Coordinates of C-alpha atoms in Angstrom, one line a residue:
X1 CA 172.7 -12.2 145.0
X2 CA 170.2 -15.1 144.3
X3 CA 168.5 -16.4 147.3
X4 CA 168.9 -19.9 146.9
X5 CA 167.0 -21.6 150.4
X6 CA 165.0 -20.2 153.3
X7 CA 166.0 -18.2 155.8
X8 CA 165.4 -16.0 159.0
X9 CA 167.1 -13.4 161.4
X10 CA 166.0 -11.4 164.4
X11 CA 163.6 -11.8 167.2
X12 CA 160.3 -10.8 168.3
X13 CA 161.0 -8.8 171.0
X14 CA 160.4 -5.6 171.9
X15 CA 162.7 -3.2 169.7
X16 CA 163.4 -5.8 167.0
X17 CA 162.1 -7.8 164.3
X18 CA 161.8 -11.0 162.4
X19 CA 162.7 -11.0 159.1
X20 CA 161.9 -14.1 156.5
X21 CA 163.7 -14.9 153.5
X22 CA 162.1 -17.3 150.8
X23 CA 163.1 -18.0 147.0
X24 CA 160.8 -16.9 144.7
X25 CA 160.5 -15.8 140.8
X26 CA 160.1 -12.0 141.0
X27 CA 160.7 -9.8 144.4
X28 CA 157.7 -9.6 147.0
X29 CA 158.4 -7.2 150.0
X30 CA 155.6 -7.9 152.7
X31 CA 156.2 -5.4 156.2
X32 CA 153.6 -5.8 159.1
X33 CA 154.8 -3.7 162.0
X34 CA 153.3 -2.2 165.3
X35 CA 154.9 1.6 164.2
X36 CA 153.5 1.1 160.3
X37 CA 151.6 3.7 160.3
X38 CA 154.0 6.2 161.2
X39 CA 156.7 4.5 160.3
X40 CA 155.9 2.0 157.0
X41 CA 157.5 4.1 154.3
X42 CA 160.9 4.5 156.0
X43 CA 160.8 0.5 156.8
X44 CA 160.5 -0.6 153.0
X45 CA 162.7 2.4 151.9
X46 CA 166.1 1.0 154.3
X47 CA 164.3 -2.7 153.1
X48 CA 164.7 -1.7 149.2
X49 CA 167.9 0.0 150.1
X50 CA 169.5 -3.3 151.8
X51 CA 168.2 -5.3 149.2
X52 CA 170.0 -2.8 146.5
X53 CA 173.0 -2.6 147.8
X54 CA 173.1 -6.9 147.9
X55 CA 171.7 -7.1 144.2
X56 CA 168.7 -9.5 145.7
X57 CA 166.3 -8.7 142.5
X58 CA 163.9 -11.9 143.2
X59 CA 163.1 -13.5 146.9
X60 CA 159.9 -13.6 149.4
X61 CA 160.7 -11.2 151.8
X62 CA 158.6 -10.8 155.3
X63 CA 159.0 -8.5 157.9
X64 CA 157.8 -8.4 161.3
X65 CA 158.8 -5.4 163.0
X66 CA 158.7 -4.9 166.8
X67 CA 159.5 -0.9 166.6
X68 CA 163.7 -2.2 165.4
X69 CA 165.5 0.6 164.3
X70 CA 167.5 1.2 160.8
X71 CA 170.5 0.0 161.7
X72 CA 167.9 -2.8 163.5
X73 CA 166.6 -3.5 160.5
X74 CA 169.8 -3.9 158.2
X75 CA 171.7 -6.0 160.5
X76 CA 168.7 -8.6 160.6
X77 CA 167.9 -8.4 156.8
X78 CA 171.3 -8.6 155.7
X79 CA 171.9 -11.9 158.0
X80 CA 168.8 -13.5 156.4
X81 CA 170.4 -12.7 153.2
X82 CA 173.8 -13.9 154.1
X83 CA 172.1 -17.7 155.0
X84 CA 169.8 -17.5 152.2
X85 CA 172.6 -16.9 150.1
X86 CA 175.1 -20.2 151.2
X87 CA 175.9 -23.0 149.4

């Protein structure tokens, strides 16, 4: 899918995150996360994995993660990539 406008999901509570969709000529994933230590390498592997399965192959993509959970984090980047995607 080619992202064709900007677009966001999520929250920043507690438990969640924001995620921030942006056209752009090659793919740029950038995570900043209160569990990234611990957690950063399973974050961008379900963020590479959402954005496989959706063919998104160029697009900004920012995350700010409150501690969100995998399924967390799909729901919220596949949303941004559902309005980043409309006509």
């Amino acid at each position: 899918m080619k992202i064709v406008k900007k677009a966001q999901a999520g929250t920043m509570q507690s438990s969640d995150l924001m995620v921030f969709l942006e056209p752009a000529d090659t793919l740029k994933v950038t995570i900043e996360s209160t569990v990234l230590k611990q957690f950063g390498e399973l974050i961008r592997a379900k963020v590479d994995e959402v954005l496989q399965k959706h063919g998104v192959e160029a697009a900004e993509v920012r995350i700010t993660d409150r501690g969100a959970l995998d399924y967390a984090i799909e729901a919220r980047l596949e949303t941004a990539i559902m309005r980043a995607t409309e006509g």
